[in-house]
JSON list of C-alpha atoms in Angstrom, two decimals:
[
{"chain": "Q", "resi": 98, "resn": "MET", "atom": "CA", "xyz": [-57.03, 30.11, -11.71]},
{"chain": "Q", "resi": 99, "resn": "LYS", "atom": "CA", "xyz": [-55.00, 28.51, -8.92]},
{"chain": "Q", "resi": 100, "resn": "THR", "atom": "CA", "xyz": [-54.01, 24.87, -8.77]},
{"chain": "Q", "resi": 101, "resn": "THR", "atom": "CA", "xyz": [-52.87, 23.27, -5.52]},
{"chain": "Q", "resi": 102, "resn": "TYR", "atom": "CA", "xyz": [-51.75, 19.70, -5.03]},
{"chain": "Q", "resi": 103, "resn": "TYR", "atom": "CA", "xyz": [-51.56, 18.14, -1.56]},
{"chain": "Q", "resi": 104, "resn": "PRO", "atom": "CA", "xyz": [-49.19, 15.17, -1.99]},
{"chain": "Q", "resi": 105, "resn": "GLN", "atom": "CA", "xyz": [-49.65, 13.80, 1.54]},
{"chain": "Q", "resi": 106, "resn": "ASP", "atom": "CA", "xyz": [-53.35, 13.22, 0.76]},
{"chain": "Q", "resi": 107, "resn": "ASP", "atom": "CA", "xyz": [-53.16, 12.97, -3.08]},
{"chain": "Q", "resi": 108, "resn": "ILE", "atom": "CA", "xyz": [-55.73, 15.76, -3.47]},
{"chain": "Q", "resi": 109, "resn": "LEU", "atom": "CA", "xyz": [-55.81, 18.14, -6.42]},
{"chain": "Q", "resi": 110, "resn": "GLU", "atom": "CA", "xyz": [-57.65, 21.43, -5.92]},
{"chain": "Q", "resi": 111, "resn": "ILE", "atom": "CA", "xyz": [-58.33, 23.75, -8.85]},
{"chain": "Q", "resi": 112, "resn": "ARG", "atom": "CA", "xyz": [-59.79, 27.15, -7.99]},
{"chain": "Q", "resi": 113, "resn": "PHE", "atom": "CA", "xyz": [-61.27, 29.00, -10.97]},
{"chain": "Q", "resi": 114, "resn": "SER", "atom": "CA", "xyz": [-62.51, 32.16, -9.26]},
{"chain": "Q", "resi": 115, "resn": "ASP", "atom": "CA", "xyz": [-62.76, 33.99, -5.94]},
{"chain": "Q", "resi": 116, "resn": "LYS", "atom": "CA", "xyz": [-66.56, 33.88, -5.96]},
{"chain": "Q", "resi": 117, "resn": "GLU", "atom": "CA", "xyz": [-68.33, 32.49, -2.92]},
{"chain": "Q", "resi": 118, "resn": "ILE", "atom": "CA", "xyz": [-69.23, 28.79, -3.11]},
{"chain": "Q", "resi": 119, "resn": "THR", "atom": "CA", "xyz": [-72.98, 28.33, -2.75]},
{"chain": "Q", "resi": 120, "resn": "SER", "atom": "CA", "xyz": [-73.44, 24.71, -3.81]},
{"chain": "Q", "resi": 121, "resn": "GLU", "atom": "CA", "xyz": [-71.41, 21.56, -4.28]},
{"chain": "Q", "resi": 122, "resn": "VAL", "atom": "CA", "xyz": [-72.04, 18.45, -6.33]},
{"chain": "Q", "resi": 123, "resn": "SER", "atom": "CA", "xyz": [-70.17, 15.14, -6.20]},
{"chain": "Q", "resi": 124, "resn": "GLN", "atom": "CA", "xyz": [-69.60, 13.83, -9.72]},
{"chain": "Q", "resi": 125, "resn": "ASP", "atom": "CA", "xyz": [-68.16, 10.54, -8.54]},
{"chain": "Q", "resi": 126, "resn": "TRP", "atom": "CA", "xyz": [-66.68, 9.25, -5.30]},
{"chain": "Q", "resi": 127, "resn": "ASN", "atom": "CA", "xyz": [-63.53, 11.31, -5.87]},
{"chain": "Q", "resi": 128, "resn": "VAL", "atom": "CA", "xyz": [-64.60, 14.43, -7.81]},
{"chain": "Q", "resi": 129, "resn": "ASN", "atom": "CA", "xyz": [-66.40, 17.39, -6.23]},
{"chain": "Q", "resi": 130, "resn": "VAL", "atom": "CA", "xyz": [-67.51, 20.48, -8.17]},
{"chain": "Q", "resi": 131, "resn": "SER", "atom": "CA", "xyz": [-68.35, 23.73, -6.34]},
{"chain": "Q", "resi": 132, "resn": "TYR", "atom": "CA", "xyz": [-70.55, 26.40, -7.90]},
{"chain": "Q", "resi": 133, "resn": "ALA", "atom": "CA", "xyz": [-71.25, 30.10, -7.34]},
{"chain": "Q", "resi": 134, "resn": "ASP", "atom": "CA", "xyz": [-74.75, 31.58, -7.13]},
{"chain": "Q", "resi": 135, "resn": "ASP", "atom": "CA", "xyz": [-74.69, 32.40, -10.85]},
{"chain": "Q", "resi": 136, "resn": "GLY", "atom": "CA", "xyz": [-73.99, 28.75, -11.78]},
{"chain": "Q", "resi": 137, "resn": "THR", "atom": "CA", "xyz": [-70.34, 29.16, -12.71]},
{"chain": "Q", "resi": 138, "resn": "ILE", "atom": "CA", "xyz": [-67.81, 26.62, -11.49]},
{"chain": "Q", "resi": 139, "resn": "VAL", "atom": "CA", "xyz": [-65.70, 28.02, -8.66]},
{"chain": "Q", "resi": 140, "resn": "GLU", "atom": "CA", "xyz": [-63.65, 25.00, -7.62]},
{"chain": "Q", "resi": 141, "resn": "LEU", "atom": "CA", "xyz": [-62.89, 21.43, -8.62]},
{"chain": "Q", "resi": 142, "resn": "VAL", "atom": "CA", "xyz": [-61.49, 18.98, -6.07]},
{"chain": "Q", "resi": 143, "resn": "VAL", "atom": "CA", "xyz": [-60.16, 15.55, -7.04]},
{"chain": "Q", "resi": 144, "resn": "LEU", "atom": "CA", "xyz": [-59.34, 12.92, -4.41]},
{"chain": "Q", "resi": 145, "resn": "ASP", "atom": "CA", "xyz": [-56.67, 10.33, -5.26]},
{"chain": "Q", "resi": 146, "resn": "ALA", "atom": "CA", "xyz": [-55.65, 12.58, -8.17]},
{"chain": "Q", "resi": 147, "resn": "VAL", "atom": "CA", "xyz": [-52.42, 10.79, -9.11]},
{"chain": "Q", "resi": 148, "resn": "LYS", "atom": "CA", "xyz": [-53.71, 7.33, -8.23]},
{"chain": "Q", "resi": 149, "resn": "THR", "atom": "CA", "xyz": [-56.73, 7.72, -10.54]},
{"chain": "Q", "resi": 150, "resn": "GLY", "atom": "CA", "xyz": [-54.77, 9.37, -13.35]},
{"chain": "Q", "resi": 151, "resn": "PHE", "atom": "CA", "xyz": [-56.18, 12.89, -13.11]},
{"chain": "Q", "resi": 152, "resn": "MET", "atom": "CA", "xyz": [-52.72, 14.28, -12.58]},
{"chain": "Q", "resi": 153, "resn": "PRO", "atom": "CA", "xyz": [-49.55, 12.82, -14.10]},
{"chain": "Q", "resi": 154, "resn": "PHE", "atom": "CA", "xyz": [-47.43, 13.78, -11.11]},
{"chain": "Q", "resi": 155, "resn": "HIS", "atom": "CA", "xyz": [-44.14, 12.22, -10.10]},
{"chain": "Q", "resi": 156, "resn": "SER", "atom": "CA", "xyz": [-42.70, 13.11, -6.73]},
{"chain": "Q", "resi": 157, "resn": "GLY", "atom": "CA", "xyz": [-39.14, 12.79, -5.62]},
{"chain": "Q", "resi": 158, "resn": "ASP", "atom": "CA", "xyz": [-35.80, 14.28, -6.48]},
{"chain": "Q", "resi": 159, "resn": "THR", "atom": "CA", "xyz": [-34.75, 13.36, -10.01]},
{"chain": "Q", "resi": 160, "resn": "ARG", "atom": "CA", "xyz": [-31.26, 14.87, -9.74]},
{"chain": "Q", "resi": 161, "resn": "THR", "atom": "CA", "xyz": [-28.29, 12.55, -9.50]},
{"chain": "Q", "resi": 162, "resn": "ALA", "atom": "CA", "xyz": [-25.25, 13.05, -7.30]},
{"chain": "Q", "resi": 163, "resn": "ALA", "atom": "CA", "xyz": [-22.06, 14.00, -9.12]}
]
């Protein structure tokens, strides 16, 4: 499994396998599920991931200057 977050677009991509994607289904306006030929989930893509609460992500440097 590989998870990639694109902060500039607020897109979360979760790749479950290296199988070829043969079909895609939109679950909502911001969630897309990709399937392999055998029906297994290959990839999940979430648009506006942080904004919609799918990913509790905080960007920025939290260190303080000494």
